[in-house]
XYZ file of C-alpha atoms in Angstrom:
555
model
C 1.183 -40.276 -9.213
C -0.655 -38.488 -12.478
C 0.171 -34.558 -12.179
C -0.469 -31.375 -13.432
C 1.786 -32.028 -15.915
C 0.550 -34.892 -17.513
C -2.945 -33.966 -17.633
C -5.269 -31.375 -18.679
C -6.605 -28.738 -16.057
C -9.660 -30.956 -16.485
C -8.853 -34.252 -15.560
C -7.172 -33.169 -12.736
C -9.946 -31.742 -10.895
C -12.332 -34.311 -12.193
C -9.497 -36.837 -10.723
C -8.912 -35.274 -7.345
C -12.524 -34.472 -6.825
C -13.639 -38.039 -7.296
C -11.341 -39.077 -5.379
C -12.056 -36.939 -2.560
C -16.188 -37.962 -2.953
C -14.920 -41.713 -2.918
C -12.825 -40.853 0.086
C -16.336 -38.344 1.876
C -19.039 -40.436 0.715
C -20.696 -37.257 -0.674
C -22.283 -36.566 -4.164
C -19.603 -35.562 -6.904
C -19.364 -31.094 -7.194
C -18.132 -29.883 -10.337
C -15.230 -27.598 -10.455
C -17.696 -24.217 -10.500
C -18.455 -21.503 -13.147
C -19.859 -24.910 -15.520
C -23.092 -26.815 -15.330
C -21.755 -28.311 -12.069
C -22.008 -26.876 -8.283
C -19.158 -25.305 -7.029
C -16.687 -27.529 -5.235
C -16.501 -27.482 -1.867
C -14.379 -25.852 -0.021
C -12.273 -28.632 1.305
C -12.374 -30.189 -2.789
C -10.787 -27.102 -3.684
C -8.219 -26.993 -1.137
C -6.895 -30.753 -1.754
C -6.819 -29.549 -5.774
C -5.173 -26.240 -4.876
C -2.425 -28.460 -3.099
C -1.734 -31.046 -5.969
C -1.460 -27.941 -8.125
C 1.109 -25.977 -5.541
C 2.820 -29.091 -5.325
C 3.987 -29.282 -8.377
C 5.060 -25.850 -8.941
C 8.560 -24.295 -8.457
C 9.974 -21.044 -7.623
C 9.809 -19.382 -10.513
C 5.823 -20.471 -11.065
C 4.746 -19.659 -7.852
C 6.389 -16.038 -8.592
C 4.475 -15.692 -11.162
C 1.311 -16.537 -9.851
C 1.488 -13.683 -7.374
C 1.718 -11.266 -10.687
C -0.956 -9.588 -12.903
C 0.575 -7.717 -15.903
C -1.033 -4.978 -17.835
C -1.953 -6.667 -21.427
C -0.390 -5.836 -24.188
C -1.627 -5.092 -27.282
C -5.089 -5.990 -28.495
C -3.688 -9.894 -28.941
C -2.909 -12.991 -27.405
C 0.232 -13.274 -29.877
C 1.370 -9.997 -28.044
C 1.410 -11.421 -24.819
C 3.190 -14.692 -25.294
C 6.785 -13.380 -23.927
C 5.579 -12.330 -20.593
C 3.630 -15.512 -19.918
C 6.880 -17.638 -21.291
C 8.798 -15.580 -19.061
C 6.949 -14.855 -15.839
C 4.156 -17.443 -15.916
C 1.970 -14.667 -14.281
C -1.435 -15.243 -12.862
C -3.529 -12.922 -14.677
C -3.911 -10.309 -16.676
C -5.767 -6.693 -16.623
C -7.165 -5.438 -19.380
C -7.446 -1.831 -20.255
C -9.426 0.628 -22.863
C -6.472 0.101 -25.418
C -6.160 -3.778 -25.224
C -10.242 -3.721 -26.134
C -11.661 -3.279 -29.823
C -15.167 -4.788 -29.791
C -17.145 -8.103 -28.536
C -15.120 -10.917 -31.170
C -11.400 -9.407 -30.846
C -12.269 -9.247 -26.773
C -13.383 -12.901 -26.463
C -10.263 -13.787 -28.816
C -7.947 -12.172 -26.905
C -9.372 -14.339 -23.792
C -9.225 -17.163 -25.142
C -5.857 -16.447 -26.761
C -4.223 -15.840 -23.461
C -5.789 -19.020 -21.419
C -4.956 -21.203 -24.423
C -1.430 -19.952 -23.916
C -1.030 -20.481 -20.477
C -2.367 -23.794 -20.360
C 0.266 -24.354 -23.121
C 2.931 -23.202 -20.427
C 3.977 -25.683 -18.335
C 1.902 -24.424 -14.859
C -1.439 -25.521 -16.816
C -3.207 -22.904 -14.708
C -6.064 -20.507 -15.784
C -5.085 -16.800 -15.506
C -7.839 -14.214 -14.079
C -8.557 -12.143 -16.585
C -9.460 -8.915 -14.875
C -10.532 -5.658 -15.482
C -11.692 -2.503 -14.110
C -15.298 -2.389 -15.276
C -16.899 -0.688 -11.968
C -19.752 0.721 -14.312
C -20.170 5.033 -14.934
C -17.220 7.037 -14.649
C -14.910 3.806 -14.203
C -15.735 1.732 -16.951
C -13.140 0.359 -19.565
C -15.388 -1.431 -22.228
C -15.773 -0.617 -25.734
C -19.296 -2.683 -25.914
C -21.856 -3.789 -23.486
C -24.311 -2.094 -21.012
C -22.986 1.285 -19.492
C -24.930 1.211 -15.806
C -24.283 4.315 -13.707
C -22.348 5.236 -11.540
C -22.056 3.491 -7.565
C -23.967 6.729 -6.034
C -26.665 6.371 -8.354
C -27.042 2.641 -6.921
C -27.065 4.424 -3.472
C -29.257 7.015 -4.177
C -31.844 4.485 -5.148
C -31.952 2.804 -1.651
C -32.480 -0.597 -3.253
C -29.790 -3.450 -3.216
C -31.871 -5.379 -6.035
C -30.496 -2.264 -7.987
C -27.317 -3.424 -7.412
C -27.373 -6.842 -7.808
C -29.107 -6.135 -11.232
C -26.216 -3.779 -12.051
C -23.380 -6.627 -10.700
C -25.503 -9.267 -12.119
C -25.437 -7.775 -15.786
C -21.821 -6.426 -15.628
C -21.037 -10.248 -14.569
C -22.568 -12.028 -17.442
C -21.316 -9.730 -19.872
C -17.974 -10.049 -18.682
C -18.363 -13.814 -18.358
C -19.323 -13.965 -22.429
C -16.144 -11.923 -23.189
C -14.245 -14.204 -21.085
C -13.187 -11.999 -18.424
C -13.616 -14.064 -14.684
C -12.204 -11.071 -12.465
C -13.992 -7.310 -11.879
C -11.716 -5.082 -10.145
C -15.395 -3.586 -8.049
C -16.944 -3.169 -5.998
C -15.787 0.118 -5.053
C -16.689 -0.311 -0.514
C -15.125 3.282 0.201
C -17.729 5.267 2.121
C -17.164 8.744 0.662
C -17.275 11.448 3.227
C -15.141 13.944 1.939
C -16.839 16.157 -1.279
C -13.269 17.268 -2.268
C -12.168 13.669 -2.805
C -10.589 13.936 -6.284
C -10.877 10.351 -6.891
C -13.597 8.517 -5.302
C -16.685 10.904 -5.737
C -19.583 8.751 -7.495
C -17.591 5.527 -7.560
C -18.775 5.386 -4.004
C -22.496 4.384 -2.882
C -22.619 7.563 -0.270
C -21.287 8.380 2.838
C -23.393 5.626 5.162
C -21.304 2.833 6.090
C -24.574 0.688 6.497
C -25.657 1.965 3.167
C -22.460 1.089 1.626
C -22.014 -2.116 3.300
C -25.763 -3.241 2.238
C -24.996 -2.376 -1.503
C -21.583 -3.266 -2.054
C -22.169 -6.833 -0.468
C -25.271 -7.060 -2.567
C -22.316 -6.602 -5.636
C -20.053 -8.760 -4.616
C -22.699 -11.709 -4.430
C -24.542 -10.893 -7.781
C -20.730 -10.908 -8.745
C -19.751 -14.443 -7.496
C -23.056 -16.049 -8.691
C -22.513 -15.159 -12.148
C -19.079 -16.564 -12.072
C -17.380 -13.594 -11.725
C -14.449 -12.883 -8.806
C -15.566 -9.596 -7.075
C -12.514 -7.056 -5.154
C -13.667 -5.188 -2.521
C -12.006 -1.932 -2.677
C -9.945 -0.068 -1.606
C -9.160 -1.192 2.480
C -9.083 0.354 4.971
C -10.247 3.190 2.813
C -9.894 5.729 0.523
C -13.438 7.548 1.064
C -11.983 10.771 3.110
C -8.959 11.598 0.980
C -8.107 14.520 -0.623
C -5.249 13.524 -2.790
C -5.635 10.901 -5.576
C -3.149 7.835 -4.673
C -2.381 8.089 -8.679
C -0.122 10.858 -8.513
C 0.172 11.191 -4.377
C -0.006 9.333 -1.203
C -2.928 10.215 0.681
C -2.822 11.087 4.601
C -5.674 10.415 6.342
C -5.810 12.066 9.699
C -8.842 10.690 12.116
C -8.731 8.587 14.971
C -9.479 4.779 15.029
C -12.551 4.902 16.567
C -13.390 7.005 13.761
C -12.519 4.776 11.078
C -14.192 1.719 12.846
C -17.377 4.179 12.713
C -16.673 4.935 9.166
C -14.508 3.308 6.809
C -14.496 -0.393 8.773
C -18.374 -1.506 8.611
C -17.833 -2.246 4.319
C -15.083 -4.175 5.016
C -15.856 -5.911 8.212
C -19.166 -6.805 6.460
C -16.721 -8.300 3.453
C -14.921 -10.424 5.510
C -18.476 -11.596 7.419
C -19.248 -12.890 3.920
C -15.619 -14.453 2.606
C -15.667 -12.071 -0.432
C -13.352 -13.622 -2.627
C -11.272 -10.380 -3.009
C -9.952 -7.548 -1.420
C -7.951 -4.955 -2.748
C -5.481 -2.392 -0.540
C -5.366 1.196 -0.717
C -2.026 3.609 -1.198
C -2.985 5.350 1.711
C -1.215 6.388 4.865
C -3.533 5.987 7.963
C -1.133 6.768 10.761
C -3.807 6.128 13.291
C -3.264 2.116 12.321
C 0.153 2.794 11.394
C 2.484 5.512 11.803
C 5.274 3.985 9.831
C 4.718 6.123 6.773
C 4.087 3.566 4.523
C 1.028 3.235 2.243
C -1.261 0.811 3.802
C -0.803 -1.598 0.677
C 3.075 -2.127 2.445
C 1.733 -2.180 5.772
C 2.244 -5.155 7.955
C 0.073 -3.748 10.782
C -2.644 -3.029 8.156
C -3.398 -5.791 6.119
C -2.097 -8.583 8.843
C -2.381 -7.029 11.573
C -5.933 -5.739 11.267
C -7.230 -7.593 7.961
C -6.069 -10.435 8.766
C -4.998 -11.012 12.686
C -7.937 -8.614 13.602
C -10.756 -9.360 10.982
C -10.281 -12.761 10.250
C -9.615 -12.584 6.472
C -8.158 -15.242 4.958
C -9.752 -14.878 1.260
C -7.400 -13.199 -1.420
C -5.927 -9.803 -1.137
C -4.300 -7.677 -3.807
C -2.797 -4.725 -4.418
C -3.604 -1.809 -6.254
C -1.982 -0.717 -8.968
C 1.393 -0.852 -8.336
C 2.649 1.661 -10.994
C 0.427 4.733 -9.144
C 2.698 7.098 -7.550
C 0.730 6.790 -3.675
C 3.007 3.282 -3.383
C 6.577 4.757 -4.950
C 7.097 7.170 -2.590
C 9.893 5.513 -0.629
C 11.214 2.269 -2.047
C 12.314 1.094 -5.680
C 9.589 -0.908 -7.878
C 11.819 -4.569 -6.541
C 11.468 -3.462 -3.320
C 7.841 -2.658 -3.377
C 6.830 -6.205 -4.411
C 9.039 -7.885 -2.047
C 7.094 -5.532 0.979
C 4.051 -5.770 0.038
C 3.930 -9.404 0.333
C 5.669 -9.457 3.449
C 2.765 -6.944 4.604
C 0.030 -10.088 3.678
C -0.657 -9.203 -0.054
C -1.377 -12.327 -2.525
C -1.280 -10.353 -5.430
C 1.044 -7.706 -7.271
C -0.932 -5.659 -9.699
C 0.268 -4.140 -12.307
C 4.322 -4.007 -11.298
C 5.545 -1.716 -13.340
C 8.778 -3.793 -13.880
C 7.911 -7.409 -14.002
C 11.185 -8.996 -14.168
C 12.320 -6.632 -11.453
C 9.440 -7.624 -9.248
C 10.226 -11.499 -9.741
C 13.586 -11.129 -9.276
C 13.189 -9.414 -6.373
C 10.641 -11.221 -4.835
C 12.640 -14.892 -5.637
C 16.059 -13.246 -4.508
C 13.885 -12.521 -1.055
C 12.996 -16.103 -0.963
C 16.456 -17.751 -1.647
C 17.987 -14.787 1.268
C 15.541 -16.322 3.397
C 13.772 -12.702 4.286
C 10.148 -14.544 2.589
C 10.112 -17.868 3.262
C 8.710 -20.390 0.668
C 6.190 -21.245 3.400
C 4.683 -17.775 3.179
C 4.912 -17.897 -0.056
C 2.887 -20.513 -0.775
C 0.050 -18.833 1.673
C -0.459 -16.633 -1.360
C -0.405 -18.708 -3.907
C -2.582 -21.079 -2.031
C -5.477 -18.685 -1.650
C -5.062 -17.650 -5.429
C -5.376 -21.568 -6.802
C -8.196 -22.259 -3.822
C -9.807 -18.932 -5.674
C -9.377 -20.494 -9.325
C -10.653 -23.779 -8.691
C -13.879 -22.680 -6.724
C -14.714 -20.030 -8.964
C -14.558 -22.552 -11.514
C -11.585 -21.207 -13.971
C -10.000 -24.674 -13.917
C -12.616 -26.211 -16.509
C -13.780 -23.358 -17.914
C -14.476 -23.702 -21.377
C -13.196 -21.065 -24.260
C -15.740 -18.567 -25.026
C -18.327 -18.204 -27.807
C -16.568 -15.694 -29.640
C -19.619 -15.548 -32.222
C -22.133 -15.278 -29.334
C -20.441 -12.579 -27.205
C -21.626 -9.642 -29.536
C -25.106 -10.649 -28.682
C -24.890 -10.941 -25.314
C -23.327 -7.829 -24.874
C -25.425 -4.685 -24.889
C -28.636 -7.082 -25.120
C -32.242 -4.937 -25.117
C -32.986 -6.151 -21.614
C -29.281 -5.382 -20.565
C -30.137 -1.545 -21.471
C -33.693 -1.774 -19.961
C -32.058 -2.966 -16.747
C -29.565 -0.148 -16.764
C -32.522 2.461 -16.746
C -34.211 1.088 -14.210
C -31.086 1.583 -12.369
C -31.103 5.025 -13.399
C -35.098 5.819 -13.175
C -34.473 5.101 -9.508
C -31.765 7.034 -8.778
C -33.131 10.398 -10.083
C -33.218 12.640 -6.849
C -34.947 15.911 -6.688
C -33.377 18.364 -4.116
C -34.645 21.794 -5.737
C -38.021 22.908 -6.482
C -38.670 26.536 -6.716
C -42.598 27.809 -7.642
C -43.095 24.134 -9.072
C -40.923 24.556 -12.057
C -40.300 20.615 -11.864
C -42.253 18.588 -13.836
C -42.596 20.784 -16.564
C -45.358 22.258 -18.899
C -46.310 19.717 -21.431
C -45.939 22.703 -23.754
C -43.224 24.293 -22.507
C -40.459 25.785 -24.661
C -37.356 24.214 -23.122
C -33.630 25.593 -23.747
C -31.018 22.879 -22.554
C -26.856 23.390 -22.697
C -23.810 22.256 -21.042
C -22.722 18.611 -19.896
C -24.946 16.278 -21.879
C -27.724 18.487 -23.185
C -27.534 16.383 -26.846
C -28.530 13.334 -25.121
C -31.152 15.294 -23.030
C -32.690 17.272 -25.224
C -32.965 14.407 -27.673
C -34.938 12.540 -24.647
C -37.372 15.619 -24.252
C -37.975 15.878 -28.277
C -39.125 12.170 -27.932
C -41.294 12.997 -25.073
C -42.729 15.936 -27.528
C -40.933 18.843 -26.009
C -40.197 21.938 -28.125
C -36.306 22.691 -27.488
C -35.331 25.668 -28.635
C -31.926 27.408 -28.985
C -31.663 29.982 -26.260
C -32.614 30.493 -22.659
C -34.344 33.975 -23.970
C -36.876 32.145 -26.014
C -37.247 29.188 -23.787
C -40.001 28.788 -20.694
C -37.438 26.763 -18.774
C -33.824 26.522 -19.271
C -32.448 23.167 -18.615
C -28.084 23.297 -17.580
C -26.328 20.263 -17.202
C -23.077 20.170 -15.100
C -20.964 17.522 -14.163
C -18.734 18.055 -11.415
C -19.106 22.407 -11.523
C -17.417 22.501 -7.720
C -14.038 22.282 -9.623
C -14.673 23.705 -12.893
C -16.412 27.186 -11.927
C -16.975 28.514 -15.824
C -20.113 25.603 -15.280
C -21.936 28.195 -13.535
C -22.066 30.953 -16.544
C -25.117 29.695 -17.845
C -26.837 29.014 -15.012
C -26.333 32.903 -14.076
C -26.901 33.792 -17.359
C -30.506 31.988 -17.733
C -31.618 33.272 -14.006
C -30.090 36.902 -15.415
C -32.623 37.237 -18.459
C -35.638 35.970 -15.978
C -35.650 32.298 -16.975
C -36.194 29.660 -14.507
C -33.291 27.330 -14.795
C -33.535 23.850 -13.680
C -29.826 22.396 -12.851
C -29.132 18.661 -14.064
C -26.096 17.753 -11.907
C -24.284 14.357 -13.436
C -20.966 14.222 -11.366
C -21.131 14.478 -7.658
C -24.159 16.329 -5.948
C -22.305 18.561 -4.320
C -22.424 21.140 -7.099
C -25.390 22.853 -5.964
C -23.625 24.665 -3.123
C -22.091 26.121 -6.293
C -25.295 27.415 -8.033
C -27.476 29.499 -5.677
C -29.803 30.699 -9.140
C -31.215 27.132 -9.993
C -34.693 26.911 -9.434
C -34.512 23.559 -9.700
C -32.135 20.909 -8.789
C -31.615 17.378 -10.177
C -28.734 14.719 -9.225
C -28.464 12.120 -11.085
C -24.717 11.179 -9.702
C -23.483 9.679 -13.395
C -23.237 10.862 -16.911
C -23.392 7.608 -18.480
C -26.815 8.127 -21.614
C -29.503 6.061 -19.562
C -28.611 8.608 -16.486
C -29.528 11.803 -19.202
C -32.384 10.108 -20.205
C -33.457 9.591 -16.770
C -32.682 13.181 -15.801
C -35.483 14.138 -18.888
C -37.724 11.764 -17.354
C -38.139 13.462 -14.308
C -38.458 16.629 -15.942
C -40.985 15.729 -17.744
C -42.825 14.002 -14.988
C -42.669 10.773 -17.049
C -40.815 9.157 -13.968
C -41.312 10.247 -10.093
C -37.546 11.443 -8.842
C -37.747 9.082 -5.922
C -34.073 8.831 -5.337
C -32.533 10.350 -1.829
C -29.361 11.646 -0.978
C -26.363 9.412 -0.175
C -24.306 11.996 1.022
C -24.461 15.112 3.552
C -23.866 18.306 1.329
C -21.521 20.679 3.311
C -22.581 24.483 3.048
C -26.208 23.437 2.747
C -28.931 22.344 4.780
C -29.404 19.721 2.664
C -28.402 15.950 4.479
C -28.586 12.161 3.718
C -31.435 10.974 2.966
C -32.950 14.448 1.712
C -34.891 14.345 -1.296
C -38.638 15.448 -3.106
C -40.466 14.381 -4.577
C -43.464 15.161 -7.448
């Protein structure tokens, strides 16, 4: 019988998949993310199998792994594949230079592993959510998930997904760690905020499903994140483990419908959360090592049976109890797929193959894993991918109607929830002061919109204060006081969360734009210049306010 390992990737799909038309007496499918449909899903189960067959212990190890890159290339990388044959990579701000050296690197890396001996395409992932959590040098910088919310329209986020995708796809990354499903309902979460699209579950369902399939149809493998949900923390699983106290019919209200709706649709990824729900299990363990979590209710309860991964196994919410070994080992017995980012590789393979020659994870399960990760390769088409144009990627990165999409995005998120004596829009010849976060960007925005800025709130008409985040950095309010003190009317430009304007009583105005990122600035002078309508609403409820979802004026 031909094998992996006398042909390329190639052939063996084309093989298997003719084979299997012969044998169906349907038209031929190509192997996805080419010219050619995307195989079906029994095609890319018989190819996962010829694949798995041929594997041994050590390979299908490996395939459960994705490493942190190394360096900015390929070369740098070339022990850990030799060694571990892992199944992908993630790439972070420091691996990343510009548009060439990224699509390089990509290329670099597949042409090593198919040099290997498994012959199978890594995922190249990385966390490129868009705003806040975005780890690109180059390309289109969207904002942030609440933004997306705020607008009330999913074709703003499949335009935001869709974009993100293709760039990705031209720089030869094939896996987006977004996007983010948490419904945030808790304004002192320290590490969700704006990644979230509000506090709705239907809201956040609607918008993160309308992601995941922009995601998938431009090639791209989309992970859900972070089950069963990270949206009412107050710790950040980086340096903690999160408790979250509330019942389950609370969390079925709340932090389920994302997820349910996920699994309703086969996303092709989900990813677990260091969190400790003790309402769905009251082990102690983060729900990334619980059994009862991720197959008892993902998959036993919910029906999942796509891909799930870990988080990041070197944040602190998952080493709590057990040693780095022993983490990998448990979270596959709890139903994970994937290990990301062990922060000892060779002690998670070890472990992990000493736990399959003891007999405590059978091979059987094993190969449940690795099953869904080859099924996930072959449809999303990584198994005849071809290298990337590493000339071409710098101009499809960052392209003109990239940019002009990410406004859009932005335009429509603009909400209004202040309005004092009309000081929104302004004058057209009104002497305008702007400081704090982003007021370069802004006030560059109102010059070109024929503004006079000027350099103090005393000689301005309006003074224009940007914050980002002021809740938990208090000194953001000085200005604000100090404008409304000299008998200025100050209009607030809130970037971070919304919540900030429980924290400034003297704004006269009020404008979220939930992201700092420069198309959200130039939005935010937009409005205030009346050039755009703030149509945007509230995603969230804003405690010690009156103001609720779904609030918002408007011009």
């Amino acid at each position: 019988m031909l094998t992996r390992r006398t042909l390329a990737p190639l052939a063996v799909v084309l093989l298997l998949l003719s084979s299997a038309c012969d044998a169906d007496g349907g038209a031929g499918a190509g192997a996805g993310g080419g010219d050619g449909e995307s195989p079906s899903p029994d095609d890319a189960a018989r190819v996962a199998e010829e694949l798995l067959a041929d594997m041994d212990l050590d390979e299908k190890v490996g395939q459960t792994m994705v490493l942190t890159a190394q360096g900015t290339t390929a070369e740098e990388n070339a022990g850990l594949i030799e060694e571990h044959h892992p199944g992908g990579f993630i790439y972070f701000s420091e691996n990343l230079e510009d548009a060439e050296q990224i699509a390089e690197l990509s290329n670099g890396l597949q042409e090593q592993a198919a040099g290997n001996g498994t012959d199978v395409p890594l995922f190249l992932g990385i966390d490129q959510e868009q705003g806040m959590v975005s780890r690109l040098p180059v390309g289109t910088r969207f904002p942030d998930a609440m933004a997306v919310g705020a607008s009330r329209d999913p074709e703003m986020a499949r335009s935001r997904a869709g974009v993100t995708a293709r760039e990705l796809g031209a720089l030869g990354i094939n896996l987006d760690y977004a996007p983010v499903a948490d419904v945030n309902v808790n304004a002192a979460n320290p590490v969700i905020g704006i990644r979230s699209f509000g506090s709705d579950p239907e809201l956040v369902s609607e918008m993160a499903l309308a992601e995941a399939g922009a995601f998938e149809e431009d090639g791209v493998v989309p992970v859900m994140k972070h089950f069963p949900g990270h949206g009412d923390t107050d710790v950040d699983s980086h340096t903690g483990l999160p408790r979250v106290e509330k019942s389950r019919d609370e969390w079925e209200k709340v932090d389920l419908p994302p997820f349910e709706s996920a699994v309703e649709e086969n996303v092709d990824a989900i990813m677990t959360a260091h969190v400790f729900l003790p309402e769905l299990d009251d082990s102690g363990e983060p729900s990334t090592l619980s059994d009862n979590v991720i197959n008892g209710v993902l998959r036993d309860e919910l029906g999942y049976d796509g891909v799930v991964t870990t988080d990041a196994l070197n944040m602190e919410g998952v080493r709590q109890t057990h040693d780095d070994g022993e983490i990998a080992v448990r979270a596959l017995e709890a139903g994970a797929d994937q290990l990301l980012m062990p922060p000892d590789a060779a002690g998670a393979a070890d472990a992990v193959r000493a736990a399959v020659d003891e007999g405590r994870i059978s091979e059987d399960r094993l190969d449940e894993s690795v099953r869904r990760i080859l099924e996930l390769k072959v449809r999303r088409g990584l198994l005849d991918a071809e290298p990337v144009d590493t000339g071409a990627a710098a101009g499809t990165v960052g392209s003109a109607e990239n940019e002009e999409a990410a406004q859009e995005v932005a335009d429509a998120s603009v909400t209004l929830l202040r309005n004092e004596d009309d000081v929104l829009p302004l004058d057209s010849d009104a002497a305008v002061s702007v400081s704090g976060a982003g007021a370069e960007e802004i006030s560059a925005a109102l010059e070109e919109l024929g503004y006079q800025v000027t350099g103090s709130a005393g000689d301005a008409d309006v003074a224009v204060v940007g914050t980002e985040d002021a809740r938990s950095d208090p000194e953001q309010a000085a200005p604000v006081e100090a404008a409304a003190s000299a008998g200025t009317p100050v209009v607030v430009v809130a970037q971070g969360t919304p919540y900030d304007i429980e924290e400034l009583p003297d704004a006269d105005g009020y404008l979220a734009t939930y992201s700092a990122v420069d198309v959200s600035r130039t939005a935010a002078a937009r409005a205030l210049a009346g050039e755009v309508d703030p149509t945007g609403k509230l995603p969230v409820d804003i405690p010690g306010t009156d103001l609720e979802y779904g609030d918002g004026l408007e011009y």
